[in-house]
Coordinates of N, CA, C and O in Angstrom, one line a residue:
X640 N -117.9 75.3 46.2 CA -117.9 75.6 47.6 C -118.5 76.7 47.8 O -117.6 77.5 47.8
X641 N -119.4 77.4 48.2 CA -119.8 78.5 48.9 C -119.2 78.9 50.1 O -119.4 78.1 51.1
X642 N -118.7 80.1 50.0 CA -117.9 80.1 51.7 C -118.8 81.4 52.0 O -118.8 82.8 51.1
X643 N -119.7 80.9 53.5 CA -120.0 82.1 53.8 C -119.3 84.0 54.3 O -118.2 82.8 55.2
X644 N -119.1 84.8 54.0 CA -118.4 86.0 54.4 C -118.9 85.7 55.7 O -117.5 86.2 56.6
X645 N -119.9 85.7 56.8 CA -119.5 85.8 58.3 C -118.6 84.8 59.0 O -118.6 85.6 60.0
X646 N -118.9 84.0 58.1 CA -118.5 82.6 59.0 C -116.5 82.6 58.7 O -115.8 81.4 59.1
X647 N -116.5 82.5 57.3 CA -115.5 81.9 57.1 C -114.2 83.2 57.7 O -113.9 84.5 58.5
X648 N -112.8 83.0 57.8 CA -112.0 83.7 58.6 C -111.7 84.9 58.3 O -111.8 86.1 58.7
X649 N -111.3 85.0 56.5 CA -110.9 86.6 56.1 C -112.3 86.7 54.7 O -113.4 86.0 54.7
X650 N -112.3 88.1 55.5 CA -113.7 88.6 53.8 C -113.1 89.5 53.4 O -113.7 89.4 52.4
X651 N -111.8 89.7 53.2 CA -111.0 90.3 52.4 C -109.7 90.1 51.9 O -108.9 89.4 52.6
X652 N -109.4 89.7 50.3 CA -108.2 89.3 50.1 C -107.2 90.4 49.4 O -107.2 90.9 48.3
X653 N -105.9 90.7 49.8 CA -105.2 91.6 49.3 C -104.1 91.2 49.0 O -103.1 91.1 49.5
X654 N -103.9 90.9 47.6 CA -102.2 90.8 46.5 C -101.8 92.1 46.3 O -102.0 93.1 45.8
X655 N -100.0 92.1 47.2 CA -99.5 93.4 46.9 C -98.1 92.8 46.4 O -97.3 92.1 46.7
X656 N -97.8 94.0 45.3 CA -96.1 94.0 45.3 C -96.3 95.3 45.0 O -96.6 96.2 45.7
X657 N -95.1 96.0 43.9 CA -94.1 97.0 44.1 C -95.1 98.1 43.5 O -95.5 99.2 44.4
X658 N -95.7 97.6 42.1 CA -96.6 99.3 42.1 C -97.5 99.0 41.5 O -98.2 99.9 41.0
X659 N -98.2 97.9 41.7 CA -99.4 97.8 41.5 C -99.7 97.3 39.5 O -101.2 97.1 39.6
X660 N -98.6 97.2 39.4 CA -99.3 97.1 37.7 C -98.5 95.8 37.0 O -98.9 95.6 35.6
X661 N -98.3 95.1 37.4 CA -97.8 93.3 37.2 C -98.4 92.4 37.8 O -99.4 91.6 38.0
X662 N -97.6 92.4 39.1 CA -97.7 90.8 39.7 C -99.2 91.0 40.4 O -100.0 89.9 39.9
X663 N -99.4 91.7 41.2 CA -100.1 91.7 41.9 C -101.8 92.1 41.6 O -102.7 91.0 41.6
X664 N -102.1 92.6 40.4 CA -103.3 92.7 39.4 C -103.4 91.2 38.7 O -104.7 90.9 38.7
X665 N -102.4 90.9 38.2 CA -102.4 89.1 37.8 C -103.1 88.5 38.8 O -103.9 87.3 38.2
X666 N -102.3 88.4 39.8 CA -102.9 87.1 40.7 C -104.1 87.7 41.3 O -104.8 86.8 41.5
X667 N -105.0 89.1 41.2 CA -106.2 89.0 41.1 C -107.1 88.7 40.5 O -108.2 88.1 40.5
X668 N -106.6 89.3 39.2 CA -107.8 88.5 38.3 C -107.3 86.7 38.3 O -108.4 86.4 37.7
X669 N -106.7 86.5 38.2 CA -106.1 84.6 38.1 C -107.3 84.2 39.3 O -108.1 83.2 39.7
X670 N -107.1 84.8 40.8 CA -108.0 84.9 41.8 C -109.2 84.6 41.5 O -110.5 83.7 41.6
X671 N -109.9 85.3 40.8 CA -111.2 86.1 41.1 C -111.6 84.9 40.0 O -112.8 84.8 39.7
X672 N -110.7 84.6 38.9 CA -111.5 84.1 37.9 C -111.5 82.4 38.3 O -111.9 81.3 37.6
X673 N -110.4 81.7 39.2 CA -110.5 81.1 39.9 C -111.5 80.1 40.7 O -112.0 79.6 41.3
X674 N -111.9 81.3 41.3 CA -113.0 81.4 42.4 C -114.1 82.2 42.7 O -114.0 83.2 42.8
X675 N -115.0 81.9 41.7 CA -116.1 82.4 41.7 C -117.1 82.6 43.0 O -118.4 82.9 42.4
X676 N -116.8 81.1 43.6 CA -118.3 81.2 44.3 C -117.8 82.1 45.6 O -119.4 82.4 46.9
X677 N -116.9 81.8 46.2 CA -117.2 82.2 47.7 C -117.2 84.0 47.3 O -117.5 85.1 46.1
X678 N -117.6 84.5 48.6 CA -117.7 85.9 49.0 C -116.8 86.9 49.0 O -116.8 88.5 49.7
X679 N -115.4 86.4 48.9 CA -114.5 87.6 49.5 C -113.8 88.3 48.5 O -114.1 87.8 47.6
X680 N -113.7 89.5 49.0 CA -113.5 90.5 48.1 C -112.0 90.8 47.6 O -110.9 90.2 48.9
X681 N -112.1 90.3 46.8 CA -110.3 90.0 45.8 C -109.9 91.4 45.9 O -110.8 92.0 44.7
X682 N -108.8 92.4 46.2 CA -107.9 93.6 45.6 C -106.9 93.1 44.9 O -106.0 92.5 45.7
X683 N -106.1 94.2 44.6 CA -104.2 94.5 44.5 C -104.1 95.7 44.6 O -104.8 96.5 44.4
X684 N -102.9 96.0 45.4 CA -102.5 97.0 45.5 C -100.8 97.2 45.6 O -100.3 96.1 45.1
X685 N -100.8 98.2 45.3 CA -98.6 98.1 45.3 C -98.2 99.4 46.7 O -98.6 99.7 47.4
X686 N -97.5 99.0 46.8 CA -96.5 100.0 48.1 C -95.7 100.8 47.6 O -95.5 102.2 48.5
X687 N -95.3 101.1 46.3 CA -94.7 102.3 45.6 C -95.6 103.3 44.6 O -95.3 102.4 43.5
X688 N -96.9 103.6 44.6 CA -97.5 104.2 43.5 C -97.3 105.7 43.7 O -98.4 106.2 44.5
X689 N -96.8 106.0 43.3 CA -96.9 107.7 42.8 C -98.3 108.5 42.2 O -99.2 109.4 43.3
X690 N -99.0 107.4 41.6 CA -99.7 108.0 40.7 C -100.6 106.6 39.7 O -99.8 105.8 39.8
X691 N -102.0 106.8 39.6 CA -102.7 105.5 38.9 C -102.1 105.5 37.4 O -101.6 106.1 36.9
X692 N -101.8 104.4 37.4 CA -101.0 103.8 36.1 C -102.1 102.4 35.4 O -102.1 101.7 36.7
X693 N -102.1 102.7 34.2 CA -103.2 101.4 34.0 C -101.7 100.1 34.1 O -100.2 99.7 34.0
X694 N -102.5 98.7 33.8 CA -101.9 97.9 33.7 C -100.6 98.1 33.2 O -100.9 98.5 31.5
X695 N -99.7 97.2 33.1 CA -98.2 97.1 32.1 C -99.0 96.3 30.9 O -99.7 95.0 31.0
X696 N -98.8 97.0 29.2 CA -99.2 96.0 28.7 C -98.9 94.4 28.4 O -99.7 94.0 28.1
X697 N -97.9 94.3 28.9 CA -97.5 92.8 28.7 C -98.0 91.9 29.3 O -98.1 90.5 29.6
X698 N -98.5 92.8 31.0 CA -99.6 92.0 32.0 C -101.1 91.5 31.1 O -101.5 90.1 31.3
X699 N -101.3 92.4 30.3 CA -102.9 92.1 29.5 C -102.2 91.4 28.6 O -103.9 90.4 28.6
X700 N -101.4 91.2 27.9 CA -101.2 90.3 26.8 C -101.2 89.0 27.5 O -101.8 88.0 26.9
X701 N -100.5 88.6 28.3 CA -99.9 86.9 28.8 C -101.4 86.6 29.3 O -102.1 85.2 28.7
X702 N -102.0 87.5 30.0 CA -103.8 86.7 30.8 C -104.2 87.5 29.5 O -104.9 86.2 29.2
X703 N -104.5 88.2 28.7 CA -105.4 87.7 27.0 C -105.1 86.6 27.0 O -106.0 85.9 26.3
X704 N -103.7 85.8 26.7 CA -103.5 84.8 26.5 C -103.9 83.6 26.9 O -104.1 82.7 26.0
X705 N -104.5 83.9 28.2 CA -104.9 82.8 29.1 C -106.5 82.9 29.4 O -107.2 82.9 30.2
X706 N -107.1 84.2 28.7 CA -108.5 84.2 28.1 C -108.9 84.9 29.5 O -110.3 84.7 30.1
X707 N -107.7 85.7 30.1 CA -108.8 86.6 31.1 C -108.4 88.4 30.8 O -107.4 88.3 30.0
X708 N -109.3 88.6 31.2 CA -109.6 90.0 31.3 C -108.9 90.9 32.1 O -109.7 90.4 33.6
X709 N -107.9 91.7 32.2 CA -108.7 93.0 33.3 C -109.0 94.2 32.7 O -107.9 94.7 32.3
X710 N -110.0 94.7 33.3 CA -110.7 95.8 33.1 C -110.5 97.2 33.4 O -110.6 96.9 34.8
X711 N -109.9 98.1 32.9 CA -109.8 99.2 33.8 C -109.8 99.6 35.3 O -109.5 100.2 36.0
X712 N -108.3 98.6 35.2 CA -107.3 98.7 36.0 C -106.7 100.1 36.1 O -106.1 100.0 35.2
X713 N -106.2 101.0 37.2 CA -105.4 101.7 37.7 C -104.8 101.4 38.6 O -105.5 101.4 40.0
X714 N -103.7 101.4 39.1 CA -102.8 101.1 39.9 C -103.2 102.0 41.3 O -103.6 102.7 41.3
X715 N -103.2 101.2 42.1 CA -103.6 102.1 43.7 C -102.3 101.6 44.7 O -102.0 100.4 44.9
X716 N -102.1 102.4 46.0 CA -101.6 102.3 46.8 C -102.2 101.9 48.0 O -103.0 102.2 48.2
X717 N -101.3 100.5 49.1 CA -102.3 100.5 49.4 C -102.6 101.3 50.9 O -101.6 102.6 50.7
X718 N -103.5 101.4 51.3 CA -103.7 102.2 52.6 C -104.6 101.8 54.0 O -104.4 100.4 54.3
X719 N -104.2 102.7 54.8 CA -104.5 101.7 56.1 C -106.3 101.0 56.2 O -106.5 100.4 56.7
X720 N -107.0 102.3 55.7 CA -108.3 101.8 55.3 C -108.8 100.1 54.6 O -109.7 100.0 54.8
X721 N -107.5 99.8 53.7 CA -107.7 99.1 53.3 C -107.8 97.2 54.7 O -107.9 96.8 53.5
X722 N -106.9 97.9 55.5 CA -107.0 96.8 56.9 C -107.7 96.9 57.4 O -107.9 97.5 58.1
X723 N -107.9 95.0 57.9 CA -108.8 95.2 59.0 C -108.3 93.8 59.2 O -107.6 92.8 58.8
X724 N -108.8 93.5 60.7 CA -108.6 91.8 61.2 C -108.7 90.7 60.3 O -108.5 90.0 60.4
X725 N -110.0 90.9 59.5 CA -109.9 90.3 58.1 C -109.9 90.0 57.0 O -110.0 89.5 56.1
X726 N -108.6 90.8 57.0 CA -107.8 91.0 56.1 C -106.4 90.1 56.1 O -105.7 90.2 56.5
X727 N -106.7 89.0 54.4 CA -105.1 88.6 54.3 C -104.5 89.0 53.6 O -105.0 89.5 52.4
X728 N -103.1 89.7 53.2 CA -102.7 90.2 52.9 C -101.6 89.5 51.8 O -100.3 88.5 53.3
X729 N -101.1 89.3 50.7 CA -100.0 88.0 50.4 C -99.3 89.2 49.3 O -99.7 89.9 48.6
X730 N -98.5 89.3 49.6 CA -97.0 89.7 49.0 C -96.1 89.2 48.2 O -96.4 87.7 47.7
X731 N -95.5 89.7 47.2 CA -95.1 89.3 46.6 C -93.5 88.6 46.7 O -92.7 87.5 46.4
X732 N -92.9 89.6 47.8 CA -91.7 89.3 47.9 C -91.3 89.1 49.8 O -92.8 89.8 50.5
X733 N -90.9 88.7 50.4 CA -89.9 88.8 51.7 C -90.0 90.3 52.1 O -90.5 90.6 52.7
X734 N -89.5 91.0 51.6 CA -89.0 92.3 51.3 C -90.3 93.3 51.3 O -90.6 94.6 52.2
X735 N -91.3 92.8 50.3 CA -92.2 93.7 50.3 C -93.4 93.4 51.4 O -93.7 94.2 52.3
X736 N -93.2 92.1 52.3 CA -93.9 92.1 53.8 C -93.2 92.5 54.4 O -93.9 93.3 55.7
X737 N -91.9 93.0 54.5 CA -91.3 92.9 55.6 C -91.4 94.8 55.5 O -91.8 95.6 56.6
X738 N -91.5 95.3 54.5 CA -91.7 97.6 54.4 C -93.4 97.6 55.2 O -93.7 98.2 55.6
X739 N -94.4 96.2 54.8 CA -95.9 96.9 54.6 C -95.6 96.6 56.3 O -96.7 97.3 56.5
X740 N -95.2 95.2 57.2 CA -95.2 95.3 58.6 C -95.1 97.0 59.3 O -95.3 96.7 60.1
X741 N -93.4 97.2 58.9 CA -93.1 98.5 59.0 C -93.8 99.7 58.9 O -94.3 100.1 59.8
X742 N -94.4 99.8 57.9 CA -95.5 100.7 57.3 C -97.0 100.9 58.0 O -97.7 101.9 58.4
X743 N -97.4 99.6 57.6 CA -99.0 99.5 58.6 C -98.6 98.5 59.8 O -99.4 97.0 59.4
X744 N -99.0 99.1 61.0 CA -98.3 97.9 62.1 C -99.7 97.0 62.5 O -99.6 96.3 63.2
X745 N -100.6 97.9 61.8 CA -102.1 97.2 62.4 C -102.5 95.6 61.4 O -103.5 95.0 62.1
X746 N -101.6 95.6 60.0 CA -101.9 94.6 59.8 C -101.5 93.6 60.7 O -100.3 93.1 60.9
X747 N -102.3 92.4 59.9 CA -102.0 90.9 61.1 C -101.6 89.4 60.4 O -100.8 89.4 61.0
X748 N -102.2 89.6 59.2 CA -102.4 89.0 58.6 C -101.7 88.6 56.8 O -102.4 88.7 56.3
X749 N -100.3 88.9 57.5 CA -99.6 89.3 56.5 C -98.5 88.3 55.7 O -98.0 87.3 57.2
X750 N -98.6 87.5 54.8 CA -97.6 86.7 54.2 C -97.3 86.8 52.7 O -97.8 87.4 52.4
X751 N -96.2 86.3 52.8 CA -95.7 86.5 51.1 C -96.1 85.3 50.4 O -97.8 84.4 51.3
X752 N -97.1 84.9 49.3 CA -97.5 84.4 48.7 C -96.8 83.0 48.6 O -98.2 82.1 48.8
X753 N -95.7 82.7 48.1 CA -95.8 81.4 48.8 C -95.3 81.0 49.5 O -95.5 79.9 50.1
X754 N -94.7 81.7 51.1 CA -95.1 81.6 52.3 C -96.4 80.7 52.8 O -96.9 79.8 53.6
X755 N -97.6 81.6 52.3 CA -98.9 81.0 52.9 C -99.1 79.8 51.6 O -99.9 78.7 52.3
X756 N -99.0 79.3 50.4 CA -98.7 78.4 50.0 C -98.2 77.5 50.1 O -98.2 76.4 49.5
X757 N -97.6 77.9 51.6 CA -96.5 76.5 51.6 C -95.0 76.2 51.1 O -94.3 75.1 50.9
X758 N -94.7 77.4 50.4 CA -93.1 77.4 49.5 C -92.0 78.4 50.3 O -92.7 79.1 50.9
X759 N -91.7 78.4 49.7 CA -90.1 79.4 49.5 C -89.9 80.3 48.9 O -89.7 80.1 47.9
X760 N -89.6 81.7 49.2 CA -89.0 82.5 48.0 C -89.5 83.9 47.8 O -90.5 83.3 48.4
X761 N -89.2 84.6 46.3 CA -90.2 85.1 46.2 C -90.6 84.6 44.5 O -90.1 84.5 43.7
X762 N -91.8 85.8 44.2 CA -92.2 85.8 43.1 C -91.4 86.9 42.5 O -91.4 88.1 42.7
X763 N -90.7 86.9 41.2 CA -89.6 87.2 40.9 C -90.4 88.4 39.6 O -91.4 88.3 39.2
X764 N -90.3 89.7 39.9 CA -91.1 91.1 38.8 C -90.4 90.5 37.6 O -89.1 91.0 37.5
X765 N -91.5 90.8 36.8 CA -91.2 90.2 35.0 C -90.9 91.5 35.0 O -90.5 92.2 34.0
X766 N -91.1 92.6 35.6 CA -91.0 94.4 35.1 C -90.0 94.4 34.0 O -88.9 94.6 35.1
X767 N -89.9 94.5 32.9 CA -89.0 95.4 32.2 C -88.6 94.3 31.3 O -87.1 94.2 30.6
X768 N -89.0 93.0 31.4 CA -89.0 92.1 30.9 C -89.3 91.7 29.9 O -90.1 92.4 29.0
X769 N -89.4 90.7 28.7 CA -89.7 89.6 27.8 C -91.2 89.1 27.9 O -91.8 89.2 29.4
X770 N -92.2 89.1 27.4 CA -93.1 88.5 27.1 C -93.1 87.1 28.5 O -93.9 86.6 29.0
X771 N -92.3 86.2 27.6 CA -91.9 84.9 28.0 C -91.5 85.2 29.7 O -92.0 84.4 30.5
X772 N -90.9 86.5 30.3 CA -90.6 86.6 31.4 C -92.3 86.6 32.4 O -92.8 86.4 32.9
X773 N -93.1 87.5 31.8 CA -94.4 87.6 32.3 C -95.1 86.3 32.4 O -96.1 86.0 32.7
X774 N -95.2 85.5 31.2 CA -95.7 84.5 31.0 C -95.1 83.3 32.2 O -96.2 83.0 33.1
X775 N -93.9 83.6 32.5 CA -93.6 82.7 33.6 C -94.0 83.4 34.9 O -94.4 82.2 35.9
X776 N -94.0 84.8 35.4 CA -94.3 85.2 36.3 C -96.1 84.3 36.6 O -96.5 84.5 37.6
X777 N -97.0 84.2 34.8 CA -98.4 84.8 35.3 C -98.2 82.2 35.9 O -99.0 82.1 36.7
X778 N -97.9 81.6 35.2 CA -97.9 80.4 35.8 C -97.2 80.1 37.2 O -97.9 79.4 37.5
X779 N -96.2 81.0 36.9 CA -95.6 81.1 39.0 C -97.5 81.3 39.6 O -97.3 80.4 40.1
X780 N -97.8 82.6 39.4 CA -98.9 83.3 39.9 C -100.3 82.1 40.0 O -100.9 82.2 40.8
X781 N -100.4 81.4 38.3 CA -101.1 80.7 38.5 C -101.4 79.7 39.7 O -102.2 78.9 40.8
X782 N -100.5 79.1 39.7 CA -99.9 77.9 40.6 C -100.5 77.8 42.3 O -101.1 77.7 42.9
X783 N -99.6 79.4 42.3 CA -99.7 80.2 43.9 C -101.0 80.5 43.9 O -101.3 80.1 45.8
X784 N -101.6 80.7 43.9 CA -103.5 81.0 43.4 C -103.4 79.9 43.6 O -104.6 79.5 44.9
X785 N -103.8 79.0 43.2 CA -104.9 77.5 43.1 C -104.5 77.2 45.0 O -105.7 76.4 45.4
X786 N -103.0 77.0 45.2 CA -103.0 76.5 46.2 C -103.2 77.4 47.4 O -103.9 76.7 48.7
X787 N -103.5 78.5 47.1 CA -104.1 79.9 48.3 C -105.3 79.5 48.0 O -106.1 79.6 49.5
X788 N -106.0 79.3 47.7 CA -107.8 78.5 47.1 C -107.9 77.9 47.8 O -108.5 77.2 48.7
X789 N -107.0 76.7 47.6 CA -107.1 75.5 48.8 C -106.8 75.3 49.6 O -107.5 74.9 50.7
X790 N -106.4 76.1 50.8 CA -105.3 76.8 52.1 C -106.9 77.4 53.1 O -107.3 77.1 53.4
X791 N -107.5 78.5 51.9 CA -108.2 79.2 52.4 C -109.8 78.2 52.5 O -110.3 78.4 53.0
X792 N -110.0 77.5 51.5 CA -110.6 76.1 51.6 C -111.1 74.9 52.5 O -111.5 75.0 53.3
X793 N -109.5 75.4 53.1 CA -109.8 74.2 53.9 C -109.6 74.7 55.5 O -110.1 74.0 56.3
X794 N -109.0 75.9 55.6 CA -109.3 76.6 57.1 C -110.9 77.1 56.7 O -111.0 77.3 58.2
X795 N -111.7 77.6 55.8 CA -113.1 77.7 56.1 C -114.0 75.9 56.6 O -114.5 76.3 57.4
X796 N -113.5 75.4 55.9 CA -114.0 73.6 56.4 C -113.4 73.1 57.8 O -114.4 73.0 58.7
X797 N -112.6 73.7 58.4 CA -112.3 73.2 60.0 C -112.4 74.4 60.6 O -113.3 73.8 61.8
X798 N -113.6 75.7 60.3 CA -114.3 76.2 60.9 C -115.7 75.9 60.7 O -116.4 76.2 62.2
X799 N -116.2 75.4 60.4 CA -118.0 75.0 60.4 C -117.7 73.4 60.8 O -117.1 72.8 61.4

């Protein structure tokens, strides 16, 4: 289904985690792979990015295992300029959501990814864990991103 950018509720989706090297870039790549038709701009950002870093090597291994690529990713911190009224922000944890809302009072459409998908809880950070931990994170994010796409499509259908 093609989503017209001017008619959809959101024109930008930002996945947010702590350092923008594991969960949020993984969610961004999964979303882009699953939704190749809409015009929504999909980004990932971190709340604590002191300097640009490449994606975590274990994230890359897991993505490659699922025939997904993340090319030239360098971590980036969330900025005020990233956010407007048509930006949907999905955080990995409730703590991220709280911190984001405190830091960026202009952010309006902020949810945890599980909250947006109709679930509760946080997406556990695999950082420092095994490849199995990263794989489990991938499986969880793939399920949540699919639910996110379904919900965005439902919202779009209601608007037209």
